[in-house]
Amino acid sequence: MHPRDLLNEAVAGLMARPVRSALTVLGTVLGITTLVITLGVAATAGNQIVGRFDELTATSVTVEVPENPVPLVDWADVGRVTRLRGVVSAAALAEAKESANLSVRSNDIVDPTRVTDQTLTVVAGSPGLPAAVKGRMVEGRFFDAGHIARGDKVVVLGEHAAKLLGITRLTRAPAVFIGTQAYTVIGVLGDLKREKNLTGAVVLPPTVGKRYGLSTVTRVLVNTGLGAVELIAKQAPAALSPGNEALLQVISPPSPTRARDAVEGDVNALFLILGLVSLVVGAVGIANVTLVTVMERVAEIGLRRALGAARRHIAAQFLLESTLTGLTGGVIGASGGIVVIVAICAVKQWTPVLDVRLALMAPAAGAVVGLLAGLYPALRAARMEPVTALR
Amino acid sequence: MPEPVILLHDLTKEFPADPPVRALSAVNLRVEKSDYVAIIGPSGSGKSTLLNTLGLLDRPTGGGYRLDGIETTALKDRARTVIRGSRIGFVFQSFHLLPHRSVLENVMLAEVYGAVPRAGRRERAMQALERVRLSHRVGFPPGRLSGGERQRAAIARALLGEPSLLLCDEPTGNLDSRNTDAVLDLFDELRDQGMTIVVITHETEVSDRAGRRVRITDGVLTEE
Ligand SMILES: Nc1ncnc2c1ncn2[C@@H]1O[C@H](COP(=O)(O)OP(=O)(O)O)[C@@H](O)[C@H]1O
Ligand SMILES: [Mg+2]
């Protein structure tokens, strides 16, 4: 028997009872849709959490230092955090309300029509700042311990601040005025991944910052290796201010693993069972209908045997019919499931994660369900004696 | 001398029961090519059992059956199925046409299970329909044909593949006299073209047209 003939006969068999076939398909559609939605939403939701805790956030710890009569964290204390195992980089920052909006002017007047007087945030930072904000020096260099010790009147500009001030190159040693005080610009800090607002700031050495109220550390930025974040979040306060760790406030990402487990636990367990149950119901439906169909088509089976069909030909046709039913249910179910996932993502503003394997496996699963459901009816059909079938 | 199409030698069929039912009792029969044989007998005499055995739809419990010179009783199911599909054409009282397929598709079904290549199947089916003068009904579903047309479609299906033997079980049982005549005329034509025909019937109108009548009573065959 030619495979095309087998397919023809199976399709014709299904099309002879279109309503029944469609209703039979429905069971598998429900099962596969539920499964695809379950797995798809679990993957998407799981990814959402992974997305929220991407590598940057998953390794960032910020320690906020509250105001205290005696400064809780000294600039030099950052060194102790840097030396902790699992810390990649760390830096201290001083920010103050009174320095948040200072008038800054550039002396390097390239274009006279250009307004060079800008209102900028002025902060103080420790030398580890470029690494701590995961940025890079676009121009020049960051100040070092020497600048700090000597109290050199130098600044590093955030990239955006530099642009606003019209400073592009440092070859002519440009200066900026904060109020009336001049500072030499020694570097431009750009490409910030963390503390992105610093791109519009002017960064002073801590020793210089004092006159703008930037004498005490208000925040410590810490970057850890992957997986070290929970440990460092626990250790950093003690390293920064032994004995006062309770006063410091640590901001670290919530444990991503736990959040993910919770989502998967919720979504998967219940809906996976639901999907499997509807799939089993769908399979029972196919088996049931195929069996009824076999009984109704006894005369047809007899005729086919009389025309030279072997038992395996009869079995193959009913198996193919049930498999096609399951496959159709799988294709429709997978499509429906994907539509629902996309809809859920649209409502939740998630990025849908559509695993290609899921889109391919779902119809295959439908086909397998149909195949299994067709085994018994096909066997019954094949076992029928031609004489009995034709009577 | 050529092999007869059918050669039965002490063919016996018993159905297991208490006591066993002897539906065919040591039947001997020889049917030559182009013979047109009517098997007649009362209900329950063993006609259907004989036809099922001749059609390789059922196995005898004893004796021999040579079809076209091939001893069939010892053959495995698969081999019997192949012979059935290629050498025997069946015509049933109730036509056995698939209601959801066109007349042409119903006829083409006869070639689906054999080793005949797909190429040209449609043309061969058209020719078979021409032989039964049903070319004008190829696209019709069986439900829109008259009884006589349905039986002619079934005969076209039986003719596809040039079988050695046409086995007909009460082929006019569901037809009025006018359609019966048409089918019987067709059998005459086919016989004239060399077809070997065995017809089961209890209608004298049918048996009178056959060249040879064989009576079966309680499983015992007697030539008339
Ligand atoms: N499958 C069977 N099991 C038992 N007895 C059967 C079976 N088929 C036929 N018979 C018996 O065999 C005898 C011949 O039956 P059958 O060939 O159908 O007669 P006919 O076709 O001439 O009416 C009857 O007595 C019938 O009851
Ligand atoms: Mg009978």
XYZ file of C-alpha atoms and ligand atoms in Angstrom:
643
model
C 0.000 0.000 0.000
C 1.373 3.392 -0.993
C 1.787 5.840 1.920
C -0.158 8.451 -0.036
C -3.067 6.033 -0.325
C -2.906 5.343 3.391
C -2.980 9.075 4.110
C -5.835 9.558 1.622
C -7.919 6.852 3.232
C -7.255 8.140 6.759
C -8.115 11.728 5.856
C -11.213 10.590 3.964
C -12.208 8.528 6.989
C -11.952 11.589 9.216
C -13.668 13.883 6.745
C -16.585 11.470 6.381
C -17.634 12.518 9.898
C -16.374 16.101 10.126
C -18.342 17.205 13.193
C -17.393 14.144 15.172
C -13.753 14.526 14.144
C -13.770 18.196 15.139
C -15.276 17.427 18.542
C -12.733 14.666 19.062
C -9.936 17.077 18.235
C -11.266 19.455 20.878
C -10.189 17.225 23.774
C -6.578 17.259 22.658
C -6.779 20.983 21.912
C -7.758 21.676 25.524
C -5.007 19.470 26.915
C -2.253 20.794 24.690
C -3.370 24.416 25.130
C -3.254 24.062 28.897
C 0.166 22.437 28.738
C 1.607 25.021 26.375
C 0.226 27.882 28.461
C 1.542 26.318 31.642
C 5.019 25.682 30.324
C 5.126 28.908 28.318
C 3.951 31.127 31.173
C 6.280 29.384 33.590
C 9.195 29.986 31.229
C 8.148 33.583 30.598
C 7.493 34.381 34.245
C 10.700 32.637 35.255
C 12.546 34.675 32.689
C 10.893 37.815 34.009
C 12.505 37.239 37.365
C 15.819 36.335 35.826
C 15.464 39.533 33.819
C 14.815 41.625 36.881
C 17.829 40.092 38.526
C 20.157 40.290 35.597
C 23.826 39.994 36.201
C 24.280 43.682 37.061
C 21.546 43.849 39.664
C 22.305 40.397 40.921
C 25.800 41.485 41.917
C 25.090 45.023 43.190
C 25.035 45.908 46.864
C 24.537 49.432 48.124
C 25.161 50.370 51.728
C 23.453 53.550 52.825
C 25.105 55.377 55.661
C 22.733 57.511 57.734
C 23.788 60.809 59.247
C 25.387 60.422 62.632
C 27.150 62.806 65.034
C 30.242 60.696 64.628
C 30.594 59.598 60.986
C 29.766 55.890 60.818
C 31.955 55.166 57.806
C 35.258 56.734 57.049
C 36.528 57.112 53.478
C 39.388 54.728 54.216
C 36.982 52.037 55.468
C 35.983 51.205 51.897
C 39.318 49.442 51.566
C 38.198 46.812 54.044
C 35.126 46.021 51.912
C 37.245 45.790 48.787
C 39.385 43.166 50.477
C 36.373 40.931 51.287
C 36.305 37.683 49.341
C 33.711 37.971 46.567
C 33.928 41.737 46.199
C 34.933 42.840 42.727
C 34.949 46.575 43.299
C 33.738 49.099 45.818
C 33.687 52.857 46.217
C 32.353 55.431 48.649
C 30.225 58.375 47.666
C 29.284 61.543 49.477
C 26.168 63.344 48.378
C 24.546 66.285 50.064
C 21.390 68.310 49.523
C 23.296 71.562 49.455
C 25.601 70.333 46.711
C 22.880 68.873 44.548
C 22.356 72.058 42.512
C 25.515 74.067 42.248
C 26.380 76.501 39.519
C 29.268 75.174 37.475
C 30.959 77.110 34.681
C 33.631 76.241 32.199
C 36.503 78.572 31.387
C 37.179 76.912 28.115
C 34.919 79.050 25.978
C 34.894 77.354 22.649
C 31.744 78.952 21.433
C 30.894 82.376 22.898
C 27.185 81.969 22.170
C 27.061 78.850 24.191
C 25.771 78.965 27.696
C 28.454 77.385 29.799
C 26.935 78.147 33.152
C 25.252 74.931 34.311
C 23.461 73.776 37.405
C 25.026 70.459 38.263
C 25.196 67.997 41.113
C 28.515 67.900 42.876
C 29.509 64.773 44.749
C 32.637 63.397 46.336
C 33.894 59.918 45.526
C 36.672 57.548 46.405
C 39.199 56.420 43.749
C 37.383 53.135 43.122
C 34.368 54.948 41.681
C 34.869 54.221 37.943
C 35.048 50.517 38.664
C 32.224 50.656 41.182
C 29.812 52.241 38.678
C 31.134 49.917 35.958
C 32.057 52.859 33.816
C 35.243 53.882 32.071
C 37.345 57.001 31.777
C 36.329 58.474 28.434
C 39.021 61.125 28.799
C 41.949 61.540 31.184
C 42.058 59.764 34.494
C 40.376 59.556 37.857
C 41.985 61.173 40.850
C 44.115 58.947 43.026
C 45.236 58.756 46.641
C 47.895 61.367 45.908
C 45.383 63.945 44.698
C 43.274 63.229 47.734
C 46.156 63.435 50.201
C 47.410 66.693 48.729
C 43.928 68.153 48.480
C 44.499 68.949 44.815
C 41.829 71.108 43.269
C 40.886 68.628 40.570
C 37.551 67.268 39.351
C 36.294 64.416 37.236
C 33.227 65.190 35.174
C 30.460 62.837 34.276
C 30.261 62.459 30.506
C 27.001 64.357 30.221
C 28.223 67.116 32.538
C 31.325 67.475 30.370
C 29.139 67.794 27.296
C 26.972 70.424 28.955
C 30.059 72.375 29.889
C 31.463 72.102 26.395
C 34.510 70.209 27.476
C 35.489 67.542 24.973
C 39.262 67.292 25.215
C 41.562 67.700 28.125
C 44.696 68.631 26.170
C 44.402 72.285 27.138
C 43.836 71.437 30.810
C 40.375 72.970 31.016
C 39.104 74.244 34.301
C 35.632 74.507 35.777
C 34.416 76.955 38.348
C 32.197 75.812 41.143
C 31.015 79.115 42.397
C 34.211 81.126 42.290
C 36.618 78.306 42.945
C 38.484 76.912 39.916
C 39.240 73.200 39.504
C 41.272 71.438 36.847
C 39.360 68.793 34.947
C 41.543 65.682 34.903
C 39.095 63.192 33.555
C 35.687 62.424 32.092
C 33.802 59.385 33.405
C 31.364 57.717 31.004
C 29.535 54.502 30.091
C 28.071 54.113 33.545
C 26.142 50.923 34.162
C 25.332 51.744 37.759
C 24.448 55.118 39.280
C 23.764 56.386 35.828
C 22.766 59.828 37.151
C 26.442 60.445 37.943
C 26.935 61.111 34.231
C 25.588 64.589 34.918
C 27.641 65.146 38.054
C 30.913 66.695 39.025
C 33.022 64.402 41.188
C 35.429 65.883 43.695
C 38.110 64.202 45.790
C 36.761 63.721 49.340
C 39.295 66.125 50.795
C 38.094 68.890 48.470
C 34.412 68.090 48.879
C 34.349 69.199 52.492
C 33.575 72.807 51.630
C 30.403 71.754 49.832
C 29.208 69.639 52.732
C 30.587 66.464 51.219
C 32.780 65.372 54.049
C 31.140 62.148 55.205
C 30.396 59.007 53.258
C 26.679 58.678 52.557
C 26.733 55.604 50.360
C 29.043 52.735 49.547
C 28.663 50.990 46.196
C 29.811 47.374 46.137
C 29.985 44.973 43.214
C 30.308 41.293 43.941
C 30.999 38.193 41.928
C 28.002 36.195 40.757
C 26.477 34.335 43.646
C 28.384 36.263 46.294
C 25.820 38.986 46.692
C 23.965 37.531 49.681
C 27.166 36.871 51.594
C 28.627 40.317 50.888
C 25.366 42.024 51.792
C 25.741 40.389 55.206
C 29.468 41.085 55.621
C 29.789 44.603 54.184
C 28.251 46.586 57.091
C 30.547 44.991 59.652
C 33.544 45.600 57.418
C 32.597 49.239 56.949
C 31.657 50.122 60.472
C 32.410 47.414 63.026
C 29.994 47.634 65.872
C 27.586 49.909 64.039
C 26.503 47.470 61.353
C 22.915 47.622 62.557
C 22.755 51.326 61.771
C 23.728 50.855 58.143
C 21.114 50.053 55.602
C 22.002 47.435 53.010
C 20.202 47.383 49.693
C 20.717 44.106 47.879
C 18.608 42.193 45.372
C 16.178 39.672 46.875
C 17.236 36.099 46.425
C 16.483 35.313 42.793
C 16.482 31.572 43.240
C 13.768 31.638 45.841
C 11.557 33.968 43.806
C 11.879 31.721 40.781
C 11.135 28.583 42.722
C 8.021 30.200 44.088
C 6.741 31.060 40.620
C 7.522 27.656 39.200
C 6.065 25.956 42.231
C 2.804 27.885 41.907
C 2.350 27.791 38.181
C 3.750 24.436 37.266
C 2.428 22.026 39.823
C -1.222 22.951 39.437
C -1.454 23.699 35.741
C 0.847 20.928 34.641
C -1.436 18.463 36.361
C -4.440 20.219 34.843
C -2.869 20.014 31.382
C -1.958 16.373 31.754
C -5.413 15.535 33.037
C -7.070 17.250 30.077
C -4.626 15.477 27.783
C -5.588 12.136 29.267
C -9.246 13.105 28.931
C -8.523 14.033 25.319
C -6.820 10.681 24.755
C -9.733 8.797 26.281
C -12.020 10.832 24.015
C -10.055 9.888 20.916
C -9.912 6.243 21.973
C -13.625 6.227 22.674
C -14.655 7.880 19.423
C -12.230 5.793 17.367
C -13.641 2.658 18.951
C -17.205 3.753 18.160
C -16.080 4.595 14.633
C -14.501 1.152 14.229
C -17.757 -0.486 15.294
C -19.740 1.685 12.893
C -17.387 0.935 10.061
C -17.364 -2.836 10.380
C -18.828 -3.227 6.892
C -16.205 -0.867 5.500
C -13.480 -2.907 7.186
C -14.943 -6.056 5.629
C -15.043 -4.424 2.218
C -11.429 -3.311 2.497
C -10.384 -6.818 3.480
C -12.290 -8.170 0.473
C -10.428 -5.670 -1.717
C -7.110 -7.051 -0.499
C -6.384 -5.060 2.661
C -4.244 -6.986 5.140
C -4.818 -6.672 8.874
C -1.899 -4.267 9.134
C -3.468 -2.007 6.502
C -6.655 -1.778 8.549
C -4.687 -1.146 11.742
C -2.528 1.463 10.015
C -5.541 3.389 8.757
C -7.245 3.651 12.155
C -3.942 4.450 13.864
C -3.267 7.179 11.343
C -6.770 8.562 11.776
C -6.374 8.814 15.549
C -2.826 10.159 15.196
C -3.996 12.835 12.775
C -6.774 13.730 15.198
C -4.223 14.117 17.984
C -1.805 15.990 15.736
C -4.516 18.422 14.662
C -5.407 18.955 18.314
C -1.740 19.467 19.086
C -1.243 22.043 16.329
C -4.382 23.978 17.249
C -3.598 23.655 20.951
C -0.021 24.864 20.503
C -1.182 27.833 18.406
C -3.925 28.655 20.906
C -1.527 28.330 23.792
C 1.003 30.639 22.163
C -1.727 33.213 21.483
C -2.748 33.085 25.148
C 0.873 33.409 26.308
C 1.376 36.433 24.081
C -1.855 37.917 25.416
C -0.805 37.341 29.022
C 2.572 38.917 28.274
C 0.877 41.909 26.639
C -1.268 42.449 29.732
C 1.608 41.892 32.174
C 4.077 43.735 29.945
C 6.388 40.753 29.964
C 8.675 39.685 27.192
C 7.223 36.405 25.944
C 9.679 33.547 26.007
C 8.583 31.126 23.295
C 10.721 28.048 23.284
C 10.826 26.706 19.730
C 11.061 23.219 21.159
C 7.768 23.753 22.970
C 6.095 24.907 19.755
C 7.304 21.751 18.009
C 6.900 19.331 20.893
C 3.282 20.271 21.544
C 1.929 19.021 18.189
C 4.182 15.985 18.511
C 2.737 15.320 21.953
C -0.749 15.586 20.444
C 0.201 13.083 17.750
C 1.617 10.675 20.327
C -1.555 10.982 22.402
C -3.600 10.221 19.280
C -1.360 7.297 18.396
C -1.633 5.774 21.863
C -5.373 6.377 21.958
C -5.740 4.649 18.589
C -3.810 1.495 19.527
C -6.686 -0.443 21.031
C -9.353 0.524 18.453
C -6.906 -0.196 15.626
C -6.163 -3.593 17.118
C -9.877 -4.340 17.381
C -10.362 -3.313 13.757
C -7.443 -5.408 12.538
C -8.540 -8.478 14.471
C -11.953 -8.489 12.853
C -12.556 -11.501 10.624
C -13.505 -10.441 7.093
C -16.451 -12.876 7.039
C -17.825 -11.442 10.263
C -17.240 -7.903 9.083
C -19.077 -8.448 5.812
C -22.089 -10.248 7.309
C -5.695 -28.494 -20.862
C -5.633 -25.209 -18.921
C -6.061 -25.109 -15.147
C -9.663 -24.578 -14.039
C -10.302 -21.302 -12.228
C -11.867 -23.134 -9.310
C -11.128 -26.670 -8.295
C -12.693 -27.857 -5.024
C -11.768 -31.273 -3.708
C -13.817 -32.671 -0.804
C -14.087 -29.213 0.630
C -15.534 -29.298 4.106
C -16.413 -26.519 6.518
C -17.493 -27.176 10.063
C -18.443 -24.489 12.523
C -17.536 -25.263 16.121
C -20.737 -25.822 18.057
C -22.272 -28.622 20.054
C -22.747 -30.638 17.889
C -20.523 -29.050 15.179
C -22.393 -27.506 12.233
C -21.303 -29.009 8.952
C -21.970 -26.096 6.561
C -20.089 -27.698 3.634
C -19.837 -31.418 3.313
C -17.098 -32.804 1.008
C -17.896 -30.427 -1.829
C -16.345 -31.115 -5.218
C -16.609 -28.419 -7.873
C -14.789 -27.500 -11.030
C -15.314 -24.106 -12.657
C -13.566 -23.401 -15.945
C -12.605 -20.014 -17.272
C -15.625 -18.126 -18.715
C -18.030 -20.342 -16.825
C -21.102 -18.600 -15.472
C -22.291 -20.647 -12.495
C -25.316 -20.009 -10.303
C -25.331 -21.562 -6.846
C -28.864 -22.054 -5.625
C -30.329 -23.473 -2.474
C -32.599 -22.660 0.419
C -31.633 -20.413 3.280
C -29.104 -21.986 5.635
C -27.966 -24.511 3.049
C -24.363 -23.271 2.971
C -24.311 -20.865 -0.017
C -22.638 -17.996 1.825
C -20.168 -20.322 3.458
C -19.203 -21.671 0.052
C -18.825 -18.183 -1.387
C -16.735 -17.008 1.574
C -14.468 -19.989 1.100
C -14.194 -19.393 -2.642
C -13.389 -15.723 -1.889
C -10.658 -16.691 0.598
C -12.549 -14.743 3.234
C -12.836 -17.887 5.312
C -10.807 -21.106 5.602
C -12.255 -24.572 5.062
C -11.753 -27.143 7.793
C -10.978 -29.880 5.315
C -10.318 -30.674 1.663
C -8.592 -28.622 -1.002
C -9.251 -25.476 -2.994
C -7.136 -24.617 -6.017
C -7.666 -21.149 -7.457
C -5.983 -20.608 -10.845
C -3.942 -23.707 -10.034
C -2.752 -22.383 -6.678
C -3.542 -24.577 -3.701
C -4.884 -21.980 -1.264
C -5.777 -23.959 1.848
C -2.220 -24.191 3.144
C -1.371 -20.557 2.424
C -0.744 -18.042 5.172
C -3.181 -15.191 5.754
C -0.960 -12.668 3.969
C -0.679 -14.719 0.803
C -4.440 -15.368 0.803
C -5.041 -11.627 1.211
C -2.838 -10.856 -1.780
C -4.614 -13.456 -3.936
C -7.998 -12.186 -2.783
C -7.074 -8.632 -3.708
C -5.649 -9.456 -7.096
C -7.640 -12.432 -8.439
C -11.112 -12.131 -6.947
C -13.742 -9.453 -7.496
C -16.648 -9.316 -5.049
C -20.173 -8.117 -5.727
C -22.383 -7.878 -2.658
C -26.118 -7.723 -2.267
C -25.811 -4.438 -0.336
C -23.244 -2.942 -2.765
C -20.804 -1.908 0.030
C -20.000 1.451 -1.496
C -18.408 4.054 0.785
C -21.107 6.743 1.056
C -18.738 9.706 1.402
C -16.634 8.928 -1.629
C -17.484 9.527 -5.247
C -18.275 6.661 -7.602
C -14.811 7.037 -9.138
C -13.084 6.979 -5.742
C -15.089 3.920 -4.763
C -13.901 2.119 -7.873
C -10.292 3.254 -7.405
C -10.337 1.795 -3.890
C -9.920 -1.653 -5.496
C -6.330 -0.781 -6.400
C -5.328 0.837 -3.108
C -4.116 -2.354 -1.427
C -2.402 -4.110 -4.299
C 1.015 -3.749 -5.817
C -0.374 -1.947 -8.885
C 1.356 1.413 -9.394
C -0.694 4.512 -8.640
C 0.003 5.925 -12.077
C -2.945 5.392 -14.402
C -5.281 4.289 -11.644
C -7.833 6.960 -12.474
C -7.802 5.994 -16.153
C -8.216 2.304 -15.354
C -11.096 3.111 -13.010
C -12.693 5.231 -15.753
C -12.393 2.286 -18.157
C -14.038 -0.036 -15.631
C -16.876 2.453 -15.240
C -17.186 2.585 -19.006
C -17.556 -1.191 -19.093
C -20.569 -0.919 -16.777
C -21.800 2.181 -18.679
C -21.516 4.516 -15.704
C -19.101 7.088 -17.163
C -21.717 9.800 -16.672
C -21.829 9.226 -12.905
C -18.125 9.259 -11.951
C -18.315 12.273 -9.629
C -21.595 11.301 -7.979
C -21.786 10.122 -4.395
C -23.375 6.643 -4.237
C -26.373 8.120 -2.438
C -27.454 9.901 -5.598
C -27.414 6.777 -7.742
C -30.268 4.368 -8.361
C -29.918 0.850 -6.969
C -28.967 -0.519 -10.354
C -26.353 2.179 -10.833
C -24.924 1.442 -7.407
C -24.574 -2.232 -8.213
C -22.954 -1.365 -11.530
C -20.480 0.883 -9.697
C -19.713 -2.017 -7.372
C -19.224 -4.292 -10.386
C -16.847 -1.751 -11.910
C -14.880 -1.841 -8.653
C -14.824 -5.657 -8.780
C -13.607 -5.551 -12.393
C -10.706 -3.180 -11.673
C -7.516 -5.205 -11.725
C -8.893 -7.845 -14.121
C -9.744 -10.565 -11.573
C -9.920 -14.231 -12.604
C -13.163 -14.680 -10.758
C -16.246 -12.581 -10.063
C -18.006 -13.754 -6.877
C -21.500 -12.371 -6.477
C -23.621 -12.848 -3.354
C -27.283 -12.194 -4.207
C -26.255 -9.353 -6.523
C -29.832 -8.511 -7.493
C -31.354 -9.031 -4.057
C -31.868 -5.317 -3.558
C -32.880 -4.434 -7.112
C -36.194 -4.126 -8.925
C -36.769 -6.262 -12.020
C -35.682 -3.591 -14.466
C -32.368 -3.031 -12.692
C -31.999 -6.776 -12.204
C -32.206 -7.204 -15.969
C -29.577 -4.527 -16.512
C -27.166 -6.222 -14.103
C -27.841 -9.639 -15.631
C -27.244 -8.226 -19.112
C -23.951 -6.919 -17.829
C -22.999 -10.353 -16.474
C -23.781 -11.872 -19.888
C -21.508 -9.313 -21.513
C -18.720 -9.962 -19.055
C -19.029 -13.707 -19.529
C -18.803 -13.182 -23.271
C -15.620 -11.181 -22.651
C -14.156 -14.198 -20.831
C -14.971 -13.429 -17.212
C -15.603 -16.327 -14.843
C -18.696 -15.633 -12.754
C -20.087 -17.422 -9.702
C -23.430 -16.085 -8.473
C -25.274 -17.048 -5.348
C -28.976 -16.545 -5.747
C -32.345 -17.816 -4.786
C -34.047 -15.998 -7.677
C -34.807 -18.267 -10.628
C -34.699 -15.190 -12.856
C -30.993 -14.976 -12.081
C -30.154 -18.678 -12.095
C -31.963 -19.146 -15.420
C -29.516 -16.750 -17.076
C -26.458 -18.648 -15.822
C -24.920 -21.290 -18.035
C -24.722 -23.716 -15.168
C -26.728 -24.288 -12.015
C -25.416 -25.962 -8.885
C -27.782 -26.773 -6.039
C -26.623 -26.929 -2.450
C -28.697 -28.566 0.220
C -27.466 -28.928 3.799
C -23.911 -28.435 2.635
C -24.114 -31.040 -0.101
C -23.598 -29.951 -3.698
C -25.513 -31.379 -6.656
C -25.192 -30.371 -10.299
C -28.507 -29.652 -12.060
N -20.106 -18.424 11.996
C -20.938 -19.470 12.085
N -20.986 -20.172 13.221
C -21.799 -21.231 13.343
N -22.634 -21.635 12.365
C -22.633 -20.957 11.203
C -21.787 -19.823 11.004
N -22.008 -19.345 9.749
C -22.934 -20.153 9.204
N -23.308 -21.113 10.057
C -24.259 -22.175 9.812
O -23.878 -22.836 8.614
C -24.978 -23.160 7.852
C -24.833 -22.527 6.469
O -24.941 -21.116 6.575
P -24.865 -20.136 5.325
O -23.694 -20.523 4.531
O -24.923 -18.754 5.822
O -26.208 -20.482 4.549
P -26.917 -19.661 3.369
O -26.027 -18.581 2.952
O -27.157 -20.699 2.319
O -28.180 -19.169 3.951
C -26.213 -22.677 8.602
O -26.748 -23.720 9.324
C -25.639 -21.653 9.540
O -26.384 -21.583 10.718
Mg -26.413 -16.437 2.926
